[in-house]
Coordinates of C-alpha atoms in Angstrom, one line a residue:
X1 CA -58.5 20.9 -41.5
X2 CA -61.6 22.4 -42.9
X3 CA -60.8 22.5 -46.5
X4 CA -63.7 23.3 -48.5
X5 CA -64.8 26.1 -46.2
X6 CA -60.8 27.9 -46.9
X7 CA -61.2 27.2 -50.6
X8 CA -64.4 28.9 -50.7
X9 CA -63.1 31.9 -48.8
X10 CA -59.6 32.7 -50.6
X11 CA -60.6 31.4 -54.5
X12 CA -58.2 33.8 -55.2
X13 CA -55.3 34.0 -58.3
X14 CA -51.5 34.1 -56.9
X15 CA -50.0 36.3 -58.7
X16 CA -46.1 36.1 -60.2
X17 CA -44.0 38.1 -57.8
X18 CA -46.1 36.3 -54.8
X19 CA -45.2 33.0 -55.6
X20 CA -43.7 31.5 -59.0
X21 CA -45.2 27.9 -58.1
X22 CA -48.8 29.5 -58.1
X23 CA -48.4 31.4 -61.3
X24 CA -52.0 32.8 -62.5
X25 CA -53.3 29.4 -60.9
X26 CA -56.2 29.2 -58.7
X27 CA -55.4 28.0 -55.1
X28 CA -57.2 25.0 -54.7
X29 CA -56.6 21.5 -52.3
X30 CA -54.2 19.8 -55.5
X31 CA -52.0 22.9 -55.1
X32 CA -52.4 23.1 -51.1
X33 CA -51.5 19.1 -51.0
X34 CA -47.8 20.2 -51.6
X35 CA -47.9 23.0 -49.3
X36 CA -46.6 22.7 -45.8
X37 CA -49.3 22.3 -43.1
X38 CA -48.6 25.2 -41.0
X39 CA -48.5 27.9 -44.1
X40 CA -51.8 26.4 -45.2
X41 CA -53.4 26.9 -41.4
X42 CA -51.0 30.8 -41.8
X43 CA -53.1 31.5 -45.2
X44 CA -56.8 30.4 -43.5
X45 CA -55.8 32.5 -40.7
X46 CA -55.1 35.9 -42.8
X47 CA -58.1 35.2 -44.8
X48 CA -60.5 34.7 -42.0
X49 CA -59.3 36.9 -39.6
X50 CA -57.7 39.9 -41.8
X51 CA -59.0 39.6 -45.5
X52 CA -55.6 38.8 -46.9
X53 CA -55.8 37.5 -49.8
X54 CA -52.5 36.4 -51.3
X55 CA -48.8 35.9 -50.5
X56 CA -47.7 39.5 -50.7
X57 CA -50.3 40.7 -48.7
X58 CA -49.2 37.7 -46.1
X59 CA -45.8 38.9 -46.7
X60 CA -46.2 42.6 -46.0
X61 CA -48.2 41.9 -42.6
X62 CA -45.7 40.1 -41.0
X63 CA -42.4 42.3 -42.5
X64 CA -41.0 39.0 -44.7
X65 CA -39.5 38.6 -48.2
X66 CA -40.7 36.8 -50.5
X67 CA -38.6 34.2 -51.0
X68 CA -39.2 34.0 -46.6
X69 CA -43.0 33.3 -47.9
X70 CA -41.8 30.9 -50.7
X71 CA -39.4 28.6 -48.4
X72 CA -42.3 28.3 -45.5
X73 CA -44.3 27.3 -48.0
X74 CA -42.0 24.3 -48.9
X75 CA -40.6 23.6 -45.2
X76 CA -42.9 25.2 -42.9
X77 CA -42.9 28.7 -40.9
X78 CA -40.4 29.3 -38.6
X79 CA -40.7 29.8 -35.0
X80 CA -40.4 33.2 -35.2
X81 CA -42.3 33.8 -38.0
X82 CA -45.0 32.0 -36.2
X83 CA -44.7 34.6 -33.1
X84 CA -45.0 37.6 -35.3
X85 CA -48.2 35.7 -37.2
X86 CA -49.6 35.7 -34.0
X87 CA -49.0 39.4 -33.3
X88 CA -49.6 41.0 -36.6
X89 CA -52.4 38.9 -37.8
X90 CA -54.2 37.7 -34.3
X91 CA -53.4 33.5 -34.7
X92 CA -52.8 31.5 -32.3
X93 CA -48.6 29.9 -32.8
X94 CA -49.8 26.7 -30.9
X95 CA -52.8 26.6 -34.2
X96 CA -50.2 27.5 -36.3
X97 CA -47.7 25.0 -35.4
X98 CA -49.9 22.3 -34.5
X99 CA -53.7 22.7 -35.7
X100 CA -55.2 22.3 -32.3
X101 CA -57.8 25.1 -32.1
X102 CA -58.7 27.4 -31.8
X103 CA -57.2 29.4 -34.7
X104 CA -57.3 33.1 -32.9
X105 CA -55.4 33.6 -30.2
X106 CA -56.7 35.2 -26.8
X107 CA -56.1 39.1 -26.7
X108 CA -54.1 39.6 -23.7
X109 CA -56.1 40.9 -19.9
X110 CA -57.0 43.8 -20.2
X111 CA -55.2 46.2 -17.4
X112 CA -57.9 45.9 -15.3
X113 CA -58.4 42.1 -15.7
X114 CA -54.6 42.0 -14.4
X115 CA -54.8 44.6 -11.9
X116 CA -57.7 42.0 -9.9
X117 CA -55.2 39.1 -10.5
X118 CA -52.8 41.4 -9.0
X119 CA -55.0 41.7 -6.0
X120 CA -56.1 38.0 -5.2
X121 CA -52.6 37.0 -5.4
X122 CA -51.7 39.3 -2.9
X123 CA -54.5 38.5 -0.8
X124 CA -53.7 35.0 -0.8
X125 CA -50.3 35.1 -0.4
X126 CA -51.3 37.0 3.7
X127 CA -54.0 34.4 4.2
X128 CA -50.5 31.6 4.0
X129 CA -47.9 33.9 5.5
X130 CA -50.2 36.7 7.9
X131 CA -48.3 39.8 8.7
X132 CA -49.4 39.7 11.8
X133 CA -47.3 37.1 12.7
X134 CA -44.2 38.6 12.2
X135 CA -42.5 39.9 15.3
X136 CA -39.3 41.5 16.6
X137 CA -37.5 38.7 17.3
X138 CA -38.2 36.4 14.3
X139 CA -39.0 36.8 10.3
X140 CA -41.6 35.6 8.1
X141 CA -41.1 32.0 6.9
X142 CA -40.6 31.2 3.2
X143 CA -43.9 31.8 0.7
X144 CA -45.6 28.4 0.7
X145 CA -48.6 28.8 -0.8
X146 CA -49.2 26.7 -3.6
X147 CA -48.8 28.1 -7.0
X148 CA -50.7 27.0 -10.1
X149 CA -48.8 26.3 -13.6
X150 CA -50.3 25.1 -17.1
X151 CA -49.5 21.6 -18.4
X152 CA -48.3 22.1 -22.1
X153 CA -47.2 19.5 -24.7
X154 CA -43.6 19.3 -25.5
X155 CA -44.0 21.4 -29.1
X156 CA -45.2 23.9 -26.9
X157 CA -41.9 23.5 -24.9
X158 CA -39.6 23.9 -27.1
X159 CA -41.3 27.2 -28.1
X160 CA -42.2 28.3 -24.6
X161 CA -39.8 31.7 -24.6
X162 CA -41.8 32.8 -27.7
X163 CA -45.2 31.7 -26.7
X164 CA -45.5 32.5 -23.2
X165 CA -46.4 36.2 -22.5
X166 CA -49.0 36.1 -24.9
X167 CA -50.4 32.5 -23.6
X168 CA -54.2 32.5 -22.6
X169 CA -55.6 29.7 -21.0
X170 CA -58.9 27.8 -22.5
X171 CA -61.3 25.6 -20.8
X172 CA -59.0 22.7 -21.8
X173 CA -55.8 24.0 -20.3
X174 CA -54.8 21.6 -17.3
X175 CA -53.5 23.3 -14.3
X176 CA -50.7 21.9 -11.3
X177 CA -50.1 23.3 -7.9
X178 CA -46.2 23.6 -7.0
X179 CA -45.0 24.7 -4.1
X180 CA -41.8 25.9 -5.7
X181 CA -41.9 29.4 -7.7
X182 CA -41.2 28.3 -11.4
X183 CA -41.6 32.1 -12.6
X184 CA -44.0 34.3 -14.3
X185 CA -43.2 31.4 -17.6
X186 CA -43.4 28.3 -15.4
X187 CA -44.6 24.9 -17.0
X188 CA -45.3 21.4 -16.4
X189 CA -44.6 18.8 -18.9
X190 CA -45.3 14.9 -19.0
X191 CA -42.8 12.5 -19.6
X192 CA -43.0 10.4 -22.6
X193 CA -40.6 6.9 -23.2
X194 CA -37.9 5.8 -21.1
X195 CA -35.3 7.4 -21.5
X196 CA -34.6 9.0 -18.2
X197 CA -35.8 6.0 -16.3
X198 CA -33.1 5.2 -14.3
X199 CA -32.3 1.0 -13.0
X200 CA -33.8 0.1 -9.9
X201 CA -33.4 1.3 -6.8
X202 CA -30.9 4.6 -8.3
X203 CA -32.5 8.2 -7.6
X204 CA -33.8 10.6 -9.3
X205 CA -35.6 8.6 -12.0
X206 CA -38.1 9.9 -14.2
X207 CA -40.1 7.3 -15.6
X208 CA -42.8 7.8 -18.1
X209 CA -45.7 9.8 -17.4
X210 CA -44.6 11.9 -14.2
X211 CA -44.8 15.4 -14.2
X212 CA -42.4 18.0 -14.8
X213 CA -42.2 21.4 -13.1
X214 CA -40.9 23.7 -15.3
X215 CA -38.6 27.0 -14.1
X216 CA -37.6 28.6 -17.4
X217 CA -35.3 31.4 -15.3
X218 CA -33.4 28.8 -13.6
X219 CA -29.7 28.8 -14.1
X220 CA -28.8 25.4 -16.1
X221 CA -25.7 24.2 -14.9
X222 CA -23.8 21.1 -14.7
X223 CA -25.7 18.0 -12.6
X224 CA -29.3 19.9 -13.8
X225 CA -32.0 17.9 -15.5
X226 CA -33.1 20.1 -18.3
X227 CA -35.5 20.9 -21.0
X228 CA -33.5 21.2 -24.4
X229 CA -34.8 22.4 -28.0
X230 CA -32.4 20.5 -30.5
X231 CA -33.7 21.3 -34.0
X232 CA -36.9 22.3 -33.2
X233 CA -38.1 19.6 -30.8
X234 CA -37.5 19.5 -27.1
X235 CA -36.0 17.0 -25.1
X236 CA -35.8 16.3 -21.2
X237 CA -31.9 15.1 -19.9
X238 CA -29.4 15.6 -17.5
X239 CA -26.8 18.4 -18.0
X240 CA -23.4 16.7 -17.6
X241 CA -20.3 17.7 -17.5
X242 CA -17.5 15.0 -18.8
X243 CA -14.0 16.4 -19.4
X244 CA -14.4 19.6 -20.0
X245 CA -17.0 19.4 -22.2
X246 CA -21.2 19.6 -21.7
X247 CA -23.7 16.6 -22.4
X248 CA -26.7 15.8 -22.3
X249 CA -27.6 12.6 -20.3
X250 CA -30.0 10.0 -20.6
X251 CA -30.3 8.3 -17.5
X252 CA -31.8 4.7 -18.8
X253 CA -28.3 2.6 -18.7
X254 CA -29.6 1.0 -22.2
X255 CA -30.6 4.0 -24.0
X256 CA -28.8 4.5 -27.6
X257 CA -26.4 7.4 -27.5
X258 CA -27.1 8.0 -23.8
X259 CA -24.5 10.8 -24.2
X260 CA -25.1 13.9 -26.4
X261 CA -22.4 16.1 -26.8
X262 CA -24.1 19.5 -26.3
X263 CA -23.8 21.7 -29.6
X264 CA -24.1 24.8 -30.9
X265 CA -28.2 26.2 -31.2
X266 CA -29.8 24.1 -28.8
X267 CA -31.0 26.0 -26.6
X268 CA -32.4 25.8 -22.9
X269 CA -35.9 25.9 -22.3
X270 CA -36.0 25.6 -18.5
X271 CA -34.8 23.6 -15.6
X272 CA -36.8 20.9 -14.0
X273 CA -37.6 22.1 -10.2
X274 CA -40.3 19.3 -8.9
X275 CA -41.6 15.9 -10.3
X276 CA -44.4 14.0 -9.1
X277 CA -47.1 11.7 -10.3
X278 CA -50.7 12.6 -10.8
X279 CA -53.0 10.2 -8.1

């Protein structure tokens, strides 16, 4: 975090209705030291990319009360109020959340831009599946042509149904070919740990490192291996179904509380399609 550079920019006085911790004080780095990371990386962003200058303005951008502003500032922004930063004042979430730049996000194709997408895809879904070949006494094959999804980190993840229409890719973004459609929101994720690394010799096992194909539309059901947000992080198991009643599985034998009982707000991020190492 650049913090001279921000102080310079806002040296600005909060005023009393904005914030009651920041009464006629100057914002500087004491002040931002017990301020969570992500509203300090939400108040660079108005500044710098829309001239906002204090809480109300931040609050009036994005539609939020000011107590909204007040409890980010102690425990961090929301998810949502992370999306609508993003829409109302140009940041990226993925910044917001995480401080991984860059700080803008990308503006969205342009009509044209998607039109010529559009167009190649087309064109290269007939150079793997040929009209021509079709005849009267057979029908086109299944679409095998490989399809190409971004690898994301697994903050990302558990955000993926907010971040992902307006996700642009950057010259850092790491892309996989799949032969499976994932959706217009597919993703692949890494395994990290051992949790789902089954004992020798039983299959599937996921052991740490291999890749995980992502379909986000995919129906989770019962025998599944799934991508779960539980209180704002995500986390890969098997959906189970024991008694009645739906858990999530870890399949490492040794792993403490190998069954989670499945509670109300987590919520499904997607179901794991394909796995495979990187050679």
């Amino acid at each position: 975090m650049v913090w001279f550079g921000f102080m310079a920019q806002l040296n600005t006085t909060f005023n009393h209705k904005s914030n009651a911790a920041f009464i006629n004080r100057m914002f500087t780095r004491e002040n931002i030291r017990g301020m969570h990371e992500s509203m300090v990386r939400l108040y660079e962003a108005a500044k710098t990319l829309k001239g906002l200058s204090t809480p109300t303005d931040v609050a009036r951008a994005l539609n939020q009360s000011q107590q909204t502003i007040n409890n980010w500032e102690r425990r961090g922004i929301s998810q949502g109020g992370m999306v609508k930063a993003q829409a109302a004042i140009g940041c990226s979430a993925t910044w917001l959340l995480t401080g991984v730049p860059p700080m803008e996000a990308v503006k969205p194709k342009s009509g044209a831009d998607q039109a010529k997408a559009k167009l190649n895809e087309v064109t290269s879904a007939r150079a793997y599946n040929p009209l021509s070949m079709a005849g009267d006494n057979f029908e086109l094959g299944p679409d095998l042509r490989p399809r190409r999804y971004p690898e994301i980190s697994w903050v990302q993840a558990g955000m993926w149904a907010e971040l992902c229409e307006n996700f642009e890719p950057d010259e850092h973004t790491i892309w996989h070919q799949c032969h499976i459609d994932l959706g217009p929101c597919g993703f692949v994720v890494t395994v990290r740990g051992p949790s789902m690394t089954a004992i020798a010799g039983v299959y599937p096992s996921f052991p740490d490192g291999i890749k995980l194909f992502v379909s986000p539309d995919a129906e989770a059901l019962p025998g599944k291996y799934v991508i779960v947000r539980r209180e704002g992080k995500a986390t890969f198991k098997k959906l189970t179904l024991v008694e009645g009643e739906m858990y999530l599985e870890a399949l490492n034998p040794d792993w403490p509380e190998r069954y989670q009982r499945l509670k109300e707000g987590d919520q499904f991020c997607g179901v794991v399609r394909h796995a495979g190492f990187d050679l």
